[in-house]
Every structure is written in C-alpha cells, then in structure tokens.
C-alpha cells in the first residue's frame, strides 16, 4: 500500500469523509513530495476542481493539519508551507540565502522527552524550523 492510501485509510478509519477537496489536496502534496505554499496548492487544485476557492484550500489544509495527515512549517516572513506527513523531520533554513536542509527528527526526540518529563506537557509539534547561516554564507561573511 503506498503512502497516500495509508493516509486515506487513516482518515476513513477516524470516520471522516473523503471529500474531493481533501482528496485533491492530499494527492497534490503526495505527488509533489515537497513543501508547497497554499497558493501553489490552490493553483494546482484548480486544475482538478475548477470551482475551488482559496478559502476552501486554507480550511482543508487546517483540517488535514489538525488530523496530522499534513505538516505545516513556518519558513520565515510569515509564510507557511505544507507537505504530506510521511516522515518526522525538522528544517534548517539559511537566513541569508534561504537554502533549506532537512534534519531527522530523531535528533530532537530526546530533547522533547526531556521537556515533557520536566514540564508534564505533551508536545505534538514535529517539523520545527531553525534559522542560521549555511556553510557557504558563513564563508562569504568571513571574506
Ligand atoms: Zn546561505
Ligand atoms: Zn518539512
């Protein structure tokens, strides 16, 4: 069973309907395998569902994010991007050139566990973004 079908099965097992909007957005994110802005998703979704509005895209993305089928990440400048929730990871973003790097969430897991055991909170956000300078931009800065 491929990823998209696992995702769809999860949604159904939770008793949610697979509306054309939900299905289309999940397919778009699954096929692209990348981070997309709501506008990019809207432009692609419009080809499959000509009547769809941007408001529907936002509403559907919120729903899918709540159900943990889709991950949302802040990438700076107030911009949110979305991707299909397939593997837990976090992001490093260079604040000078904007280059992004994916890191495995395993690296943060023990930190989360530490926070949870010391505060009693249950942390449910993976997909964090860290800002810094990439190696190339560090070199440029040192010239
Ligand atoms: Zn850079
Ligand atoms: Zn990501």
mmCIF file with all atom_site columns, C-alpha atoms and ligand atoms in Angstrom:
data_model
loop_
_atom_site.group_PDB
_atom_site.id
_atom_site.type_symbol
_atom_site.label_atom_id
_atom_site.label_alt_id
_atom_site.label_comp_id
_atom_site.label_asym_id
_atom_site.label_entity_id
_atom_site.label_seq_id
_atom_site.pdbx_PDB_ins_code
_atom_site.Cartn_x
_atom_site.Cartn_y
_atom_site.Cartn_z
_atom_site.occupancy
_atom_site.B_iso_or_equiv
_atom_site.pdbx_formal_charge
_atom_site.auth_seq_id
_atom_site.auth_comp_id
_atom_site.auth_asym_id
_atom_site.auth_atom_id
_atom_site.pdbx_PDB_model_num
ATOM   1   C  CA  . UNK A 1 1   ? 0.000   0.000  0.000   1.00 0.00 ? 1   UNK A CA  1
ATOM   2   C  CA  . UNK A 1 2   ? 1.536   3.335  -0.918  1.00 0.00 ? 2   UNK A CA  1
ATOM   3   C  CA  . UNK A 1 3   ? 1.697   6.384  1.349   1.00 0.00 ? 3   UNK A CA  1
ATOM   4   C  CA  . UNK A 1 4   ? -1.348  8.182  0.011   1.00 0.00 ? 4   UNK A CA  1
ATOM   5   C  CA  . UNK A 1 5   ? -3.526  5.116  0.589   1.00 0.00 ? 5   UNK A CA  1
ATOM   6   C  CA  . UNK A 1 6   ? -2.278  4.742  4.144   1.00 0.00 ? 6   UNK A CA  1
ATOM   7   C  CA  . UNK A 1 7   ? -3.168  8.390  4.705   1.00 0.00 ? 7   UNK A CA  1
ATOM   8   C  CA  . UNK A 1 8   ? -6.623  7.948  3.189   1.00 0.00 ? 8   UNK A CA  1
ATOM   9   C  CA  . UNK A 1 9   ? -7.256  4.796  5.195   1.00 0.00 ? 9   UNK A CA  1
ATOM   10  C  CA  . UNK A 1 10  ? -6.342  6.661  8.378   1.00 0.00 ? 10  UNK A CA  1
ATOM   11  C  CA  . UNK A 1 11  ? -8.821  9.412  7.582   1.00 0.00 ? 11  UNK A CA  1
ATOM   12  C  CA  . UNK A 1 12  ? -11.595 6.918  6.860   1.00 0.00 ? 12  UNK A CA  1
ATOM   13  C  CA  . UNK A 1 13  ? -10.879 4.892  9.985   1.00 0.00 ? 13  UNK A CA  1
ATOM   14  C  CA  . UNK A 1 14  ? -11.350 8.080  12.021  1.00 0.00 ? 14  UNK A CA  1
ATOM   15  C  CA  . UNK A 1 15  ? -14.804 8.420  10.486  1.00 0.00 ? 15  UNK A CA  1
ATOM   16  C  CA  . UNK A 1 16  ? -14.077 11.389 8.213   1.00 0.00 ? 16  UNK A CA  1
ATOM   17  C  CA  . UNK A 1 17  ? -15.418 11.716 4.714   1.00 0.00 ? 17  UNK A CA  1
ATOM   18  C  CA  . UNK A 1 18  ? -13.020 11.830 1.796   1.00 0.00 ? 18  UNK A CA  1
ATOM   19  C  CA  . UNK A 1 19  ? -14.328 14.942 0.133   1.00 0.00 ? 19  UNK A CA  1
ATOM   20  C  CA  . UNK A 1 20  ? -12.974 15.785 -3.342  1.00 0.00 ? 20  UNK A CA  1
ATOM   21  C  CA  . UNK A 1 21  ? -11.195 18.787 -1.791  1.00 0.00 ? 21  UNK A CA  1
ATOM   22  C  CA  . UNK A 1 22  ? -9.403  16.676 0.817   1.00 0.00 ? 22  UNK A CA  1
ATOM   23  C  CA  . UNK A 1 23  ? -8.546  14.024 -1.736  1.00 0.00 ? 23  UNK A CA  1
ATOM   24  C  CA  . UNK A 1 24  ? -7.225  16.528 -4.271  1.00 0.00 ? 24  UNK A CA  1
ATOM   25  C  CA  . UNK A 1 25  ? -5.005  18.344 -1.774  1.00 0.00 ? 25  UNK A CA  1
ATOM   26  C  CA  . UNK A 1 26  ? -3.583  15.109 -0.393  1.00 0.00 ? 26  UNK A CA  1
ATOM   27  C  CA  . UNK A 1 27  ? -2.828  13.938 -3.924  1.00 0.00 ? 27  UNK A CA  1
ATOM   28  C  CA  . UNK A 1 28  ? -1.132  17.209 -4.831  1.00 0.00 ? 28  UNK A CA  1
ATOM   29  C  CA  . UNK A 1 29  ? 1.088   17.124 -1.744  1.00 0.00 ? 29  UNK A CA  1
ATOM   30  C  CA  . UNK A 1 30  ? 1.826   13.443 -2.131  1.00 0.00 ? 30  UNK A CA  1
ATOM   31  C  CA  . UNK A 1 31  ? 2.777   13.768 -5.797  1.00 0.00 ? 31  UNK A CA  1
ATOM   32  C  CA  . UNK A 1 32  ? 4.934   16.827 -5.313  1.00 0.00 ? 32  UNK A CA  1
ATOM   33  C  CA  . UNK A 1 33  ? 6.751   15.302 -2.315  1.00 0.00 ? 33  UNK A CA  1
ATOM   34  C  CA  . UNK A 1 34  ? 7.790   18.835 -1.482  1.00 0.00 ? 34  UNK A CA  1
ATOM   35  C  CA  . UNK A 1 35  ? 6.759   21.826 0.623   1.00 0.00 ? 35  UNK A CA  1
ATOM   36  C  CA  . UNK A 1 36  ? 4.091   23.900 -1.079  1.00 0.00 ? 36  UNK A CA  1
ATOM   37  C  CA  . UNK A 1 37  ? 2.528   27.243 -0.205  1.00 0.00 ? 37  UNK A CA  1
ATOM   38  C  CA  . UNK A 1 38  ? -1.284  27.484 -0.055  1.00 0.00 ? 38  UNK A CA  1
ATOM   39  C  CA  . UNK A 1 39  ? -1.180  29.494 -3.283  1.00 0.00 ? 39  UNK A CA  1
ATOM   40  C  CA  . UNK A 1 40  ? 0.811   26.801 -5.094  1.00 0.00 ? 40  UNK A CA  1
ATOM   41  C  CA  . UNK A 1 41  ? -1.659  24.200 -3.843  1.00 0.00 ? 41  UNK A CA  1
ATOM   42  C  CA  . UNK A 1 42  ? -4.583  26.358 -4.943  1.00 0.00 ? 42  UNK A CA  1
ATOM   43  C  CA  . UNK A 1 43  ? -3.206  26.770 -8.470  1.00 0.00 ? 43  UNK A CA  1
ATOM   44  C  CA  . UNK A 1 44  ? -2.751  23.015 -8.846  1.00 0.00 ? 44  UNK A CA  1
ATOM   45  C  CA  . UNK A 1 45  ? -6.089  22.147 -7.205  1.00 0.00 ? 45  UNK A CA  1
ATOM   46  C  CA  . UNK A 1 46  ? -7.943  24.477 -9.557  1.00 0.00 ? 46  UNK A CA  1
ATOM   47  C  CA  . UNK A 1 47  ? -6.956  22.271 -12.475 1.00 0.00 ? 47  UNK A CA  1
ATOM   48  C  CA  . UNK A 1 48  ? -8.705  19.281 -10.893 1.00 0.00 ? 48  UNK A CA  1
ATOM   49  C  CA  . UNK A 1 49  ? -11.537 21.192 -9.215  1.00 0.00 ? 49  UNK A CA  1
ATOM   50  C  CA  . UNK A 1 50  ? -12.228 24.359 -11.217 1.00 0.00 ? 50  UNK A CA  1
ATOM   51  C  CA  . UNK A 1 51  ? -14.734 25.731 -8.675  1.00 0.00 ? 51  UNK A CA  1
ATOM   52  C  CA  . UNK A 1 52  ? -12.442 25.523 -5.662  1.00 0.00 ? 52  UNK A CA  1
ATOM   53  C  CA  . UNK A 1 53  ? -11.657 28.748 -3.773  1.00 0.00 ? 53  UNK A CA  1
ATOM   54  C  CA  . UNK A 1 54  ? -8.565  29.787 -1.859  1.00 0.00 ? 54  UNK A CA  1
ATOM   55  C  CA  . UNK A 1 55  ? -10.637 29.887 1.335   1.00 0.00 ? 55  UNK A CA  1
ATOM   56  C  CA  . UNK A 1 56  ? -11.522 26.224 0.840   1.00 0.00 ? 56  UNK A CA  1
ATOM   57  C  CA  . UNK A 1 57  ? -7.839  25.412 0.375   1.00 0.00 ? 57  UNK A CA  1
ATOM   58  C  CA  . UNK A 1 58  ? -6.992  27.082 3.696   1.00 0.00 ? 58  UNK A CA  1
ATOM   59  C  CA  . UNK A 1 59  ? -9.886  25.401 5.502   1.00 0.00 ? 59  UNK A CA  1
ATOM   60  C  CA  . UNK A 1 60  ? -8.983  21.986 4.119   1.00 0.00 ? 60  UNK A CA  1
ATOM   61  C  CA  . UNK A 1 61  ? -5.281  22.435 4.930   1.00 0.00 ? 61  UNK A CA  1
ATOM   62  C  CA  . UNK A 1 62  ? -6.199  23.347 8.519   1.00 0.00 ? 62  UNK A CA  1
ATOM   63  C  CA  . UNK A 1 63  ? -8.357  20.255 8.807   1.00 0.00 ? 63  UNK A CA  1
ATOM   64  C  CA  . UNK A 1 64  ? -5.679  17.950 7.374   1.00 0.00 ? 64  UNK A CA  1
ATOM   65  C  CA  . UNK A 1 65  ? -3.031  19.515 9.625   1.00 0.00 ? 65  UNK A CA  1
ATOM   66  C  CA  . UNK A 1 66  ? -5.249  19.002 12.685  1.00 0.00 ? 66  UNK A CA  1
ATOM   67  C  CA  . UNK A 1 67  ? -5.654  15.357 11.744  1.00 0.00 ? 67  UNK A CA  1
ATOM   68  C  CA  . UNK A 1 68  ? -1.858  15.113 11.381  1.00 0.00 ? 68  UNK A CA  1
ATOM   69  C  CA  . UNK A 1 69  ? -2.095  13.998 7.771   1.00 0.00 ? 69  UNK A CA  1
ATOM   70  C  CA  . UNK A 1 70  ? -0.336  17.133 6.615   1.00 0.00 ? 70  UNK A CA  1
ATOM   71  C  CA  . UNK A 1 71  ? 2.543   19.016 8.211   1.00 0.00 ? 71  UNK A CA  1
ATOM   72  C  CA  . UNK A 1 72  ? 2.749   22.784 8.301   1.00 0.00 ? 72  UNK A CA  1
ATOM   73  C  CA  . UNK A 1 73  ? 6.013   24.655 8.761   1.00 0.00 ? 73  UNK A CA  1
ATOM   74  C  CA  . UNK A 1 74  ? 6.924   28.293 9.178   1.00 0.00 ? 74  UNK A CA  1
ATOM   75  C  CA  . UNK A 1 75  ? 9.697   29.200 6.791   1.00 0.00 ? 75  UNK A CA  1
ATOM   76  C  CA  . UNK A 1 76  ? 10.131  32.803 7.871   1.00 0.00 ? 76  UNK A CA  1
ATOM   77  C  CA  . UNK A 1 77  ? 8.481   36.026 6.671   1.00 0.00 ? 77  UNK A CA  1
ATOM   78  C  CA  . UNK A 1 78  ? 5.135   34.740 7.940   1.00 0.00 ? 78  UNK A CA  1
ATOM   79  C  CA  . UNK A 1 79  ? 4.965   32.172 5.178   1.00 0.00 ? 79  UNK A CA  1
ATOM   80  C  CA  . UNK A 1 80  ? 3.532   28.725 5.914   1.00 0.00 ? 80  UNK A CA  1
ATOM   81  C  CA  . UNK A 1 81  ? 4.283   25.736 3.725   1.00 0.00 ? 81  UNK A CA  1
ATOM   82  C  CA  . UNK A 1 82  ? 2.617   22.349 3.755   1.00 0.00 ? 82  UNK A CA  1
ATOM   83  C  CA  . UNK A 1 83  ? 3.655   18.823 2.966   1.00 0.00 ? 83  UNK A CA  1
ATOM   84  C  CA  . UNK A 1 84  ? 2.271   15.328 3.357   1.00 0.00 ? 84  UNK A CA  1
ATOM   85  C  CA  . UNK A 1 85  ? 3.084   13.820 6.774   1.00 0.00 ? 85  UNK A CA  1
ATOM   86  C  CA  . UNK A 1 86  ? 5.303   10.903 5.863   1.00 0.00 ? 86  UNK A CA  1
ATOM   87  C  CA  . UNK A 1 87  ? 8.401   11.115 7.983   1.00 0.00 ? 87  UNK A CA  1
ATOM   88  C  CA  . UNK A 1 88  ? 9.179   13.165 11.085  1.00 0.00 ? 88  UNK A CA  1
ATOM   89  C  CA  . UNK A 1 89  ? 11.734  15.803 10.280  1.00 0.00 ? 89  UNK A CA  1
ATOM   90  C  CA  . UNK A 1 90  ? 12.737  19.355 11.059  1.00 0.00 ? 90  UNK A CA  1
ATOM   91  C  CA  . UNK A 1 91  ? 14.282  22.104 8.987   1.00 0.00 ? 91  UNK A CA  1
ATOM   92  C  CA  . UNK A 1 92  ? 17.357  24.264 8.987   1.00 0.00 ? 92  UNK A CA  1
ATOM   93  C  CA  . UNK A 1 93  ? 16.974  27.406 6.919   1.00 0.00 ? 93  UNK A CA  1
ATOM   94  C  CA  . UNK A 1 94  ? 19.743  29.806 5.967   1.00 0.00 ? 94  UNK A CA  1
ATOM   95  C  CA  . UNK A 1 95  ? 18.553  33.313 6.780   1.00 0.00 ? 95  UNK A CA  1
ATOM   96  C  CA  . UNK A 1 96  ? 20.918  34.805 4.201   1.00 0.00 ? 96  UNK A CA  1
ATOM   97  C  CA  . UNK A 1 97  ? 20.265  32.734 1.055   1.00 0.00 ? 97  UNK A CA  1
ATOM   98  C  CA  . UNK A 1 98  ? 17.124  30.825 2.083   1.00 0.00 ? 98  UNK A CA  1
ATOM   99  C  CA  . UNK A 1 99  ? 18.582  27.393 1.424   1.00 0.00 ? 99  UNK A CA  1
ATOM   100 C  CA  . UNK A 1 100 ? 16.829  24.681 3.461   1.00 0.00 ? 100 UNK A CA  1
ATOM   101 C  CA  . UNK A 1 101 ? 18.174  21.494 4.896   1.00 0.00 ? 101 UNK A CA  1
ATOM   102 C  CA  . UNK A 1 102 ? 16.136  18.636 6.345   1.00 0.00 ? 102 UNK A CA  1
ATOM   103 C  CA  . UNK A 1 103 ? 17.207  17.014 9.597   1.00 0.00 ? 103 UNK A CA  1
ATOM   104 C  CA  . UNK A 1 104 ? 15.828  13.817 11.066  1.00 0.00 ? 104 UNK A CA  1
ATOM   105 C  CA  . UNK A 1 105 ? 13.507  14.410 13.994  1.00 0.00 ? 105 UNK A CA  1
ATOM   106 C  CA  . UNK A 1 106 ? 15.349  11.687 15.944  1.00 0.00 ? 106 UNK A CA  1
ATOM   107 C  CA  . UNK A 1 107 ? 17.914  14.348 16.788  1.00 0.00 ? 107 UNK A CA  1
ATOM   108 C  CA  . UNK A 1 108 ? 15.317  16.341 18.755  1.00 0.00 ? 108 UNK A CA  1
ATOM   109 C  CA  . UNK A 1 109 ? 13.423  13.452 20.249  1.00 0.00 ? 109 UNK A CA  1
ATOM   110 C  CA  . UNK A 1 110 ? 15.386  13.230 23.481  1.00 0.00 ? 110 UNK A CA  1
ATOM   111 C  CA  . UNK A 1 111 ? 15.051  16.983 23.928  1.00 0.00 ? 111 UNK A CA  1
ATOM   112 C  CA  . UNK A 1 112 ? 11.259  16.708 23.554  1.00 0.00 ? 112 UNK A CA  1
ATOM   113 C  CA  . UNK A 1 113 ? 11.211  13.856 26.054  1.00 0.00 ? 113 UNK A CA  1
ATOM   114 C  CA  . UNK A 1 114 ? 13.241  15.940 28.479  1.00 0.00 ? 114 UNK A CA  1
ATOM   115 C  CA  . UNK A 1 115 ? 10.802  18.863 28.157  1.00 0.00 ? 115 UNK A CA  1
ATOM   116 C  CA  . UNK A 1 116 ? 7.833   16.547 28.553  1.00 0.00 ? 116 UNK A CA  1
ATOM   117 C  CA  . UNK A 1 117 ? 9.177   14.800 31.652  1.00 0.00 ? 117 UNK A CA  1
ATOM   118 C  CA  . UNK A 1 118 ? 10.174  18.079 33.327  1.00 0.00 ? 118 UNK A CA  1
ATOM   119 C  CA  . UNK A 1 119 ? 7.015   20.060 32.488  1.00 0.00 ? 119 UNK A CA  1
ATOM   120 C  CA  . UNK A 1 120 ? 4.305   17.400 32.167  1.00 0.00 ? 120 UNK A CA  1
ATOM   121 C  CA  . UNK A 1 121 ? 3.389   18.797 28.754  1.00 0.00 ? 121 UNK A CA  1
ATOM   122 C  CA  . UNK A 1 122 ? 2.763   16.575 25.784  1.00 0.00 ? 122 UNK A CA  1
ATOM   123 C  CA  . UNK A 1 123 ? 4.495   18.138 22.800  1.00 0.00 ? 123 UNK A CA  1
ATOM   124 C  CA  . UNK A 1 124 ? 2.880   17.302 19.477  1.00 0.00 ? 124 UNK A CA  1
ATOM   125 C  CA  . UNK A 1 125 ? 4.736   19.508 17.041  1.00 0.00 ? 125 UNK A CA  1
ATOM   126 C  CA  . UNK A 1 126 ? 7.388   17.972 14.888  1.00 0.00 ? 126 UNK A CA  1
ATOM   127 C  CA  . UNK A 1 127 ? 8.531   19.922 11.841  1.00 0.00 ? 127 UNK A CA  1
ATOM   128 C  CA  . UNK A 1 128 ? 10.358  22.719 13.601  1.00 0.00 ? 128 UNK A CA  1
ATOM   129 C  CA  . UNK A 1 129 ? 12.351  25.308 11.721  1.00 0.00 ? 129 UNK A CA  1
ATOM   130 C  CA  . UNK A 1 130 ? 15.740  26.563 12.836  1.00 0.00 ? 130 UNK A CA  1
ATOM   131 C  CA  . UNK A 1 131 ? 17.344  29.619 11.283  1.00 0.00 ? 131 UNK A CA  1
ATOM   132 C  CA  . UNK A 1 132 ? 21.036  30.205 10.849  1.00 0.00 ? 132 UNK A CA  1
ATOM   133 C  CA  . UNK A 1 133 ? 23.769  30.635 8.271   1.00 0.00 ? 133 UNK A CA  1
ATOM   134 C  CA  . UNK A 1 134 ? 24.638  27.849 5.832   1.00 0.00 ? 134 UNK A CA  1
ATOM   135 C  CA  . UNK A 1 135 ? 28.325  26.908 5.344   1.00 0.00 ? 135 UNK A CA  1
ATOM   136 C  CA  . UNK A 1 136 ? 28.575  28.896 2.060   1.00 0.00 ? 136 UNK A CA  1
ATOM   137 C  CA  . UNK A 1 137 ? 27.154  32.055 3.602   1.00 0.00 ? 137 UNK A CA  1
ATOM   138 C  CA  . UNK A 1 138 ? 29.451  31.700 6.614   1.00 0.00 ? 138 UNK A CA  1
ATOM   139 C  CA  . UNK A 1 139 ? 32.413  31.636 4.208   1.00 0.00 ? 139 UNK A CA  1
ATOM   140 C  CA  . UNK A 1 140 ? 31.139  34.731 2.396   1.00 0.00 ? 140 UNK A CA  1
ATOM   141 C  CA  . UNK A 1 141 ? 30.783  36.511 5.738   1.00 0.00 ? 141 UNK A CA  1
ATOM   142 C  CA  . UNK A 1 142 ? 34.374  35.747 6.632   1.00 0.00 ? 142 UNK A CA  1
ATOM   143 C  CA  . UNK A 1 143 ? 35.864  37.146 3.430   1.00 0.00 ? 143 UNK A CA  1
HETATM 144 ZN ZN1 . LIG B 2 .   ? 23.143  30.519 2.864   1.00 0.00 ? 1   LIG B ZN1 1
HETATM 145 ZN ZN1 . LIG B 2 .   ? 9.271   19.671 6.038   1.00 0.00 ? 2   LIG B ZN1 1
#
